[in-house]
mmCIF file of C-alpha atoms in Angstrom:
data_model
loop_
_atom_site.group_PDB
_atom_site.id
_atom_site.type_symbol
_atom_site.label_atom_id
_atom_site.label_comp_id
_atom_site.label_asym_id
_atom_site.label_seq_id
_atom_site.Cartn_x
_atom_site.Cartn_y
_atom_site.Cartn_z
ATOM 1 C CA UNK A 29 19.212 76.232 89.874
ATOM 2 C CA UNK A 30 21.887 74.105 91.606
ATOM 3 C CA UNK A 31 23.130 75.384 94.965
ATOM 4 C CA UNK A 32 26.066 77.789 94.937
ATOM 5 C CA UNK A 33 27.275 76.336 98.247
ATOM 6 C CA UNK A 34 26.537 73.169 100.205
ATOM 7 C CA UNK A 35 27.569 72.378 103.780
ATOM 8 C CA UNK A 36 27.471 68.805 105.049
ATOM 9 C CA UNK A 37 25.994 68.080 108.486
ATOM 10 C CA UNK A 38 26.563 65.169 110.843
ATOM 11 C CA UNK A 39 22.825 64.831 111.535
ATOM 12 C CA UNK A 40 19.839 65.792 109.387
ATOM 13 C CA UNK A 41 19.679 69.579 109.861
ATOM 14 C CA UNK A 42 16.627 70.976 111.646
ATOM 15 C CA UNK A 43 16.382 74.333 109.912
ATOM 16 C CA UNK A 44 13.096 75.286 111.574
ATOM 17 C CA UNK A 45 14.558 74.951 115.074
ATOM 18 C CA UNK A 46 17.722 76.695 113.908
ATOM 19 C CA UNK A 47 15.789 79.736 112.754
ATOM 20 C CA UNK A 48 13.355 79.881 115.669
ATOM 21 C CA UNK A 49 15.497 79.271 118.734
ATOM 22 C CA UNK A 50 18.347 81.794 118.368
ATOM 23 C CA UNK A 51 18.033 85.586 118.468
ATOM 24 C CA UNK A 52 15.727 85.954 115.673
ATOM 25 C CA UNK A 53 18.080 83.610 113.903
ATOM 26 C CA UNK A 54 20.311 86.467 112.747
ATOM 27 C CA UNK A 55 17.274 87.862 110.839
ATOM 28 C CA UNK A 56 16.734 85.107 108.296
ATOM 29 C CA UNK A 57 13.054 84.789 107.403
ATOM 30 C CA UNK A 58 10.912 82.191 105.577
ATOM 31 C CA UNK A 59 11.265 82.135 101.793
ATOM 32 C CA UNK A 60 8.217 81.762 99.558
ATOM 33 C CA UNK A 61 9.832 78.908 97.629
ATOM 34 C CA UNK A 62 10.766 77.075 100.830
ATOM 35 C CA UNK A 63 13.717 77.347 103.136
ATOM 36 C CA UNK A 64 14.899 80.634 104.626
ATOM 37 C CA UNK A 65 16.327 83.797 103.113
ATOM 38 C CA UNK A 66 17.992 87.105 103.899
ATOM 39 C CA UNK A 67 19.862 89.874 102.117
ATOM 40 C CA UNK A 68 23.599 89.744 102.780
ATOM 41 C CA UNK A 69 25.317 93.107 102.276
ATOM 42 C CA UNK A 70 28.877 93.109 100.970
ATOM 43 C CA UNK A 71 30.602 96.402 100.146
ATOM 44 C CA UNK A 72 27.229 98.153 100.137
ATOM 45 C CA UNK A 73 25.622 95.695 97.720
ATOM 46 C CA UNK A 74 22.712 93.528 98.840
ATOM 47 C CA UNK A 75 22.852 89.893 97.703
ATOM 48 C CA UNK A 76 19.713 87.731 98.199
ATOM 49 C CA UNK A 77 20.599 84.349 99.718
ATOM 50 C CA UNK A 78 18.289 81.379 100.305
ATOM 51 C CA UNK A 79 19.137 78.308 102.372
ATOM 52 C CA UNK A 80 17.329 74.982 102.374
ATOM 53 C CA UNK A 81 18.013 71.667 104.083
ATOM 54 C CA UNK A 82 17.842 67.980 103.311
ATOM 55 C CA UNK A 83 19.003 64.914 105.202
ATOM 56 C CA UNK A 84 22.628 65.487 104.236
ATOM 57 C CA UNK A 85 23.126 69.169 104.911
ATOM 58 C CA UNK A 86 22.439 72.765 103.940
ATOM 59 C CA UNK A 87 22.228 74.192 100.422
ATOM 60 C CA UNK A 88 22.602 77.904 99.636
ATOM 61 C CA UNK A 89 21.343 79.635 96.508
ATOM 62 C CA UNK A 90 22.618 83.067 95.440
ATOM 63 C CA UNK A 91 24.145 84.947 92.538
ATOM 64 C CA UNK A 92 27.451 86.678 93.259
ATOM 65 C CA UNK A 93 30.274 87.879 91.082
ATOM 66 C CA UNK A 94 33.507 89.153 92.546
ATOM 67 C CA UNK A 95 32.072 88.718 96.065
ATOM 68 C CA UNK A 96 31.554 84.963 95.624
ATOM 69 C CA UNK A 97 34.544 83.911 97.730
ATOM 70 C CA UNK A 98 33.792 86.385 100.509
ATOM 71 C CA UNK A 99 30.124 85.388 100.598
ATOM 72 C CA UNK A 100 30.999 81.708 100.700
ATOM 73 C CA UNK A 101 33.328 82.254 103.662
ATOM 74 C CA UNK A 102 30.736 84.410 105.440
ATOM 75 C CA UNK A 103 27.940 81.853 105.095
ATOM 76 C CA UNK A 104 30.212 79.013 106.152
ATOM 77 C CA UNK A 105 31.170 80.975 109.266
ATOM 78 C CA UNK A 106 27.549 81.981 110.005
ATOM 79 C CA UNK A 107 26.411 78.362 109.938
ATOM 80 C CA UNK A 108 29.627 77.288 111.682
ATOM 81 C CA UNK A 109 30.449 74.817 108.930
ATOM 82 C CA UNK A 110 27.450 72.690 109.900
ATOM 83 C CA UNK A 111 28.118 72.506 113.670
ATOM 84 C CA UNK A 112 25.019 71.197 115.456
ATOM 85 C CA UNK A 113 23.609 70.744 118.943
ATOM 86 C CA UNK A 114 24.236 67.009 118.526
ATOM 87 C CA UNK A 115 27.964 67.736 118.565
ATOM 88 C CA UNK A 116 27.930 69.606 121.875
ATOM 89 C CA UNK A 117 29.356 67.984 124.988
ATOM 90 C CA UNK A 118 26.222 67.755 127.115
ATOM 91 C CA UNK A 119 26.827 64.618 129.163
ATOM 92 C CA UNK A 120 26.900 65.821 132.763
ATOM 93 C CA UNK A 121 23.178 65.400 133.485
ATOM 94 C CA UNK A 122 20.392 63.180 132.075
ATOM 95 C CA UNK A 123 18.338 66.250 131.148
ATOM 96 C CA UNK A 124 21.195 67.661 129.089
ATOM 97 C CA UNK A 125 21.589 64.398 127.203
ATOM 98 C CA UNK A 126 17.844 64.412 126.498
ATOM 99 C CA UNK A 127 18.050 68.026 125.368
ATOM 100 C CA UNK A 128 20.872 67.168 122.953
ATOM 101 C CA UNK A 129 18.994 64.186 121.503
ATOM 102 C CA UNK A 130 15.789 66.169 121.032
ATOM 103 C CA UNK A 131 17.494 69.045 119.196
ATOM 104 C CA UNK A 132 20.509 67.282 117.677
ATOM 105 C CA UNK A 133 19.838 68.694 114.193
ATOM 106 C CA UNK A 134 19.761 72.361 115.209
ATOM 107 C CA UNK A 135 22.602 74.371 113.633
ATOM 108 C CA UNK A 136 24.648 76.584 115.968
ATOM 109 C CA UNK A 137 24.584 79.961 114.270
ATOM 110 C CA UNK A 138 27.176 82.681 114.625
ATOM 111 C CA UNK A 139 27.332 86.215 113.254
ATOM 112 C CA UNK A 140 29.392 89.343 112.933
ATOM 113 C CA UNK A 141 29.815 91.041 116.330
ATOM 114 C CA UNK A 142 28.107 94.322 115.433
ATOM 115 C CA UNK A 143 25.160 92.764 113.583
ATOM 116 C CA UNK A 144 24.648 90.406 116.521
ATOM 117 C CA UNK A 145 24.721 93.314 118.963
ATOM 118 C CA UNK A 146 22.173 95.260 116.913
ATOM 119 C CA UNK A 147 19.889 92.232 116.707
ATOM 120 C CA UNK A 148 20.175 91.614 120.450
ATOM 121 C CA UNK A 149 19.172 95.224 121.191
ATOM 122 C CA UNK A 150 16.273 95.088 118.719
ATOM 123 C CA UNK A 151 15.085 91.839 120.313
ATOM 124 C CA UNK A 152 14.973 93.196 123.877
ATOM 125 C CA UNK A 153 11.414 92.468 125.098
ATOM 126 C CA UNK A 154 10.142 92.214 121.525
ATOM 127 C CA UNK A 155 8.798 89.250 119.489
ATOM 128 C CA UNK A 156 10.927 87.584 116.847
ATOM 129 C CA UNK A 157 8.540 88.482 114.011
ATOM 130 C CA UNK A 158 8.953 92.195 114.729
ATOM 131 C CA UNK A 159 12.738 91.901 114.727
ATOM 132 C CA UNK A 160 12.662 89.997 111.435
ATOM 133 C CA UNK A 161 10.747 92.898 109.872
ATOM 134 C CA UNK A 162 12.866 95.701 111.302
ATOM 135 C CA UNK A 163 16.336 94.282 110.693
ATOM 136 C CA UNK A 164 16.227 94.018 106.872
ATOM 137 C CA UNK A 165 14.779 97.534 106.596
ATOM 138 C CA UNK A 166 17.574 98.870 108.752
ATOM 139 C CA UNK A 167 20.224 96.942 106.816
ATOM 140 C CA UNK A 168 18.859 98.189 103.485
ATOM 141 C CA UNK A 169 18.829 101.803 104.696
ATOM 142 C CA UNK A 170 22.460 101.488 105.808
ATOM 143 C CA UNK A 171 23.646 99.421 102.856
ATOM 144 C CA UNK A 172 24.766 96.848 105.405
ATOM 145 C CA UNK A 173 24.907 97.307 109.165
ATOM 146 C CA UNK A 174 28.256 98.602 110.366
ATOM 147 C CA UNK A 175 29.010 101.098 113.154
ATOM 148 C CA UNK A 176 30.061 103.699 110.582
ATOM 149 C CA UNK A 177 26.924 103.425 108.466
ATOM 150 C CA UNK A 178 24.551 103.250 111.411
ATOM 151 C CA UNK A 179 26.170 106.279 113.057
ATOM 152 C CA UNK A 180 25.795 108.211 109.777
ATOM 153 C CA UNK A 181 22.056 107.533 109.629
ATOM 154 C CA UNK A 182 20.039 110.555 110.838
ATOM 155 C CA UNK A 183 18.470 109.819 114.224
ATOM 156 C CA UNK A 184 14.878 110.640 113.099
ATOM 157 C CA UNK A 185 15.240 108.227 110.189
ATOM 158 C CA UNK A 186 16.652 105.554 112.519
ATOM 159 C CA UNK A 187 13.726 106.056 114.914
ATOM 160 C CA UNK A 188 11.322 105.591 112.024
ATOM 161 C CA UNK A 189 13.022 102.389 110.891
ATOM 162 C CA UNK A 190 12.968 100.737 114.337
ATOM 163 C CA UNK A 191 9.576 102.066 115.497
ATOM 164 C CA UNK A 192 8.024 98.585 115.377
ATOM 165 C CA UNK A 193 10.314 97.469 118.228
ATOM 166 C CA UNK A 194 10.319 100.821 120.037
ATOM 167 C CA UNK A 195 11.592 104.211 118.920
ATOM 168 C CA UNK A 196 13.530 104.564 122.190
ATOM 169 C CA UNK A 197 15.976 101.964 120.880
ATOM 170 C CA UNK A 198 17.039 104.332 118.105
ATOM 171 C CA UNK A 199 18.953 106.612 120.484
ATOM 172 C CA UNK A 200 20.728 103.643 122.068
ATOM 173 C CA UNK A 201 21.699 102.178 118.712
ATOM 174 C CA UNK A 202 22.847 105.538 117.392
ATOM 175 C CA UNK A 203 24.963 106.293 120.463
ATOM 176 C CA UNK A 204 26.471 102.787 120.463
ATOM 177 C CA UNK A 205 27.330 103.035 116.762
ATOM 178 C CA UNK A 206 29.001 106.418 117.323
ATOM 179 C CA UNK A 207 31.125 105.027 120.170
ATOM 180 C CA UNK A 208 32.277 102.086 118.066
ATOM 181 C CA UNK A 209 32.846 104.278 115.020
ATOM 182 C CA UNK A 210 35.263 106.422 117.019
ATOM 183 C CA UNK A 211 37.207 103.308 118.054
ATOM 184 C CA UNK A 212 37.962 102.409 114.441
ATOM 185 C CA UNK A 213 36.549 100.192 111.741
ATOM 186 C CA UNK A 214 37.701 96.813 113.087
ATOM 187 C CA UNK A 215 38.222 97.537 116.792
ATOM 188 C CA UNK A 216 34.918 95.989 117.881
ATOM 189 C CA UNK A 217 35.520 92.793 115.905
ATOM 190 C CA UNK A 218 39.039 92.490 117.336
ATOM 191 C CA UNK A 219 37.656 92.739 120.855
ATOM 192 C CA UNK A 220 36.046 89.322 120.453
ATOM 193 C CA UNK A 221 39.415 87.766 119.749
ATOM 194 C CA UNK A 222 40.372 88.494 123.357
ATOM 195 C CA UNK A 223 38.943 86.879 126.476
ATOM 196 C CA UNK A 224 35.202 86.807 126.890
ATOM 197 C CA UNK A 225 35.378 88.828 130.101
ATOM 198 C CA UNK A 226 36.925 91.823 128.282
ATOM 199 C CA UNK A 227 34.224 91.731 125.612
ATOM 200 C CA UNK A 228 31.491 91.357 128.230
ATOM 201 C CA UNK A 229 32.720 94.319 130.276
ATOM 202 C CA UNK A 230 32.985 96.550 127.221
ATOM 203 C CA UNK A 231 29.527 95.578 125.973
ATOM 204 C CA UNK A 232 27.984 96.479 129.330
ATOM 205 C CA UNK A 233 29.528 99.947 129.056
ATOM 206 C CA UNK A 234 27.474 100.640 125.916
ATOM 207 C CA UNK A 235 24.089 102.431 126.008
ATOM 208 C CA UNK A 236 21.179 100.063 126.566
ATOM 209 C CA UNK A 237 23.349 96.948 126.987
ATOM 210 C CA UNK A 238 22.945 95.244 130.359
ATOM 211 C CA UNK A 239 24.200 91.870 131.584
ATOM 212 C CA UNK A 240 21.663 89.721 129.737
ATOM 213 C CA UNK A 241 22.096 91.355 126.321
ATOM 214 C CA UNK A 242 25.887 91.364 126.665
ATOM 215 C CA UNK A 243 25.867 87.666 127.577
ATOM 216 C CA UNK A 244 23.722 86.819 124.532
ATOM 217 C CA UNK A 245 26.176 88.576 122.206
ATOM 218 C CA UNK A 246 29.316 87.032 123.694
ATOM 219 C CA UNK A 247 27.741 83.563 123.774
ATOM 220 C CA UNK A 248 26.900 83.685 120.072
ATOM 221 C CA UNK A 249 30.196 85.230 118.949
ATOM 222 C CA UNK A 250 32.758 83.473 121.154
ATOM 223 C CA UNK A 251 33.392 79.753 120.694
ATOM 224 C CA UNK A 252 34.248 79.258 124.382
ATOM 225 C CA UNK A 253 32.197 81.722 126.416
ATOM 226 C CA UNK A 254 32.716 82.262 130.118
ATOM 227 C CA UNK A 255 29.176 83.484 130.659
ATOM 228 C CA UNK A 256 25.651 82.733 129.507
ATOM 229 C CA UNK A 257 22.381 84.676 129.411
ATOM 230 C CA UNK A 258 20.397 84.145 132.603
ATOM 231 C CA UNK A 259 16.818 85.338 132.910
ATOM 232 C CA UNK A 260 13.941 84.280 135.147
ATOM 233 C CA UNK A 261 12.690 81.596 132.750
ATOM 234 C CA UNK A 262 16.089 79.939 132.329
ATOM 235 C CA UNK A 263 16.685 80.087 136.097
ATOM 236 C CA UNK A 264 13.309 78.407 136.675
ATOM 237 C CA UNK A 265 13.963 75.542 134.237
ATOM 238 C CA UNK A 266 17.524 74.992 135.474
ATOM 239 C CA UNK A 267 16.327 74.749 139.083
ATOM 240 C CA UNK A 268 13.462 72.382 138.322
ATOM 241 C CA UNK A 269 15.710 70.115 136.271
ATOM 242 C CA UNK A 270 18.286 70.004 139.051
ATOM 243 C CA UNK A 271 21.029 71.791 137.121
ATOM 244 C CA UNK A 272 21.320 74.354 139.938
ATOM 245 C CA UNK A 273 20.095 74.563 143.511
ATOM 246 C CA UNK A 274 19.579 78.304 143.383
ATOM 247 C CA UNK A 275 15.927 79.298 143.028
ATOM 248 C CA UNK A 276 16.147 82.885 144.276
ATOM 249 C CA UNK A 277 15.454 86.125 142.494
ATOM 250 C CA UNK A 278 17.219 87.526 139.481
ATOM 251 C CA UNK A 279 19.882 89.308 141.523
ATOM 252 C CA UNK A 280 23.526 89.758 140.540
ATOM 253 C CA UNK A 281 24.697 87.155 143.090
ATOM 254 C CA UNK A 282 21.960 84.816 141.907
ATOM 255 C CA UNK A 283 22.935 85.240 138.258
ATOM 256 C CA UNK A 284 26.593 84.583 139.084
ATOM 257 C CA UNK A 285 25.692 81.459 141.057
ATOM 258 C CA UNK A 286 23.438 80.000 138.345
ATOM 259 C CA UNK A 287 25.941 80.859 135.608
ATOM 260 C CA UNK A 288 28.730 79.067 137.494
ATOM 261 C CA UNK A 289 26.508 76.045 138.199
ATOM 262 C CA UNK A 290 25.483 75.706 134.550
ATOM 263 C CA UNK A 291 28.920 76.291 133.027
ATOM 264 C CA UNK A 292 30.286 73.614 135.345
ATOM 265 C CA UNK A 293 28.592 71.176 132.959
ATOM 266 C CA UNK A 294 30.857 72.514 130.185
ATOM 267 C CA UNK A 295 30.901 75.542 127.864
ATOM 268 C CA UNK A 296 28.653 73.713 125.402
ATOM 269 C CA UNK A 297 25.710 74.434 127.663
ATOM 270 C CA UNK A 298 26.057 78.154 126.959
ATOM 271 C CA UNK A 299 25.257 77.530 123.284
ATOM 272 C CA UNK A 300 22.256 75.416 124.316
ATOM 273 C CA UNK A 301 20.635 78.146 126.415
ATOM 274 C CA UNK A 302 17.926 78.907 123.779
ATOM 275 C CA UNK A 303 16.773 75.296 124.093
ATOM 276 C CA UNK A 304 16.223 75.678 127.838
ATOM 277 C CA UNK A 305 14.342 78.920 127.237
ATOM 278 C CA UNK A 306 12.109 77.171 124.711
ATOM 279 C CA UNK A 307 11.276 74.543 127.328
ATOM 280 C CA UNK A 308 10.279 77.413 129.624
ATOM 281 C CA UNK A 309 7.914 78.754 126.959
ATOM 282 C CA UNK A 310 6.466 75.400 125.884
ATOM 283 C CA UNK A 311 5.955 73.364 129.040
ATOM 284 C CA UNK A 312 7.980 74.552 132.049
ATOM 285 C CA UNK A 313 5.858 77.634 132.591
ATOM 286 C CA UNK A 314 5.437 79.803 135.671
ATOM 287 C CA UNK A 315 3.089 78.167 138.151
ATOM 288 C CA UNK A 316 2.140 74.597 137.282
ATOM 289 C CA UNK A 317 4.321 73.196 134.469
ATOM 290 C CA UNK A 318 2.884 70.771 131.910
ATOM 291 C CA UNK A 319 5.178 67.852 132.773
ATOM 292 C CA UNK A 320 3.039 65.367 130.839
ATOM 293 C CA UNK A 321 4.001 67.007 127.531
ATOM 294 C CA UNK A 322 7.626 67.720 128.379
ATOM 295 C CA UNK A 323 10.288 65.583 126.689
ATOM 296 C CA UNK A 324 12.545 66.208 129.701
ATOM 297 C CA UNK A 325 10.096 64.786 132.249
ATOM 298 C CA UNK A 326 11.953 61.463 132.649
ATOM 299 C CA UNK A 327 15.121 63.301 133.683
ATOM 300 C CA UNK A 328 13.552 66.152 135.695
ATOM 301 C CA UNK A 329 13.462 66.126 139.484
ATOM 302 C CA UNK A 330 10.398 68.408 139.546
ATOM 303 C CA UNK A 331 8.440 66.062 137.271
ATOM 304 C CA UNK A 332 9.474 63.098 139.430
ATOM 305 C CA UNK A 333 8.251 64.890 142.567
ATOM 306 C CA UNK A 334 4.976 65.789 140.845
ATOM 307 C CA UNK A 335 4.323 62.113 140.002
ATOM 308 C CA UNK A 336 4.481 61.279 143.704
ATOM 309 C CA UNK A 337 1.299 63.239 144.394
#
């Protein structure tokens, strides 16, 4: 079956990195016939969508009737019309240029504000595979995840649906959905049309949403964020690379300092934060990092110091 939608990309798209390195890649999961798939809910109806890649771009397969135009616009927005890491302005440091070259084909995903918030809460201290299992079950039970539908779901049923990532998250999700439901159907989406600081402050007022989760959501939703998610692993990699001189604890002043240092290289770095976190998982681990296997070693001050001994 020919694709229902194709999106051209500047570089050959790296769909595997796209789906692995962003919060569980907005809950797409591997398709049996190749590529990735998810159910997209429009007006309560679930539409199966599969995406695959070749050297020229992305190709989407689905069957849609009256929703065809809406679905096309939604998928184009989700995959940011083919925007990739290779198009980010990451020129202020040799390590950032190396990071861009290594992951140039990764697509910069976006998502609806509320779905992204739900995914970020589900992903708190939980593996991606668990989130990929929970999210579609939750979406199917709601007929599409919106504040109104999630708030209407009985709390015991919600706890059952999210038990794989922790039943305690059910109360937070339910309370958050109720708060947003009371604000009106589109109020939460409109919030992200204002400055990032307003959205960040409001997110941190919601149950179970602290600085890190709020920063993840605003970074993915807003094109020009004024924050980025800082955790211990990202702080460690940034210090070793020489992107910041702060190597203290994960305190509020420390987070502010590292955020300011990193964003001084340009807002594009905020979208690249999952790449730095992947380096932390792969090679730049706590203790002795594996500099010999790290593609950033030639531009890393820590690796250069290690070679001297």
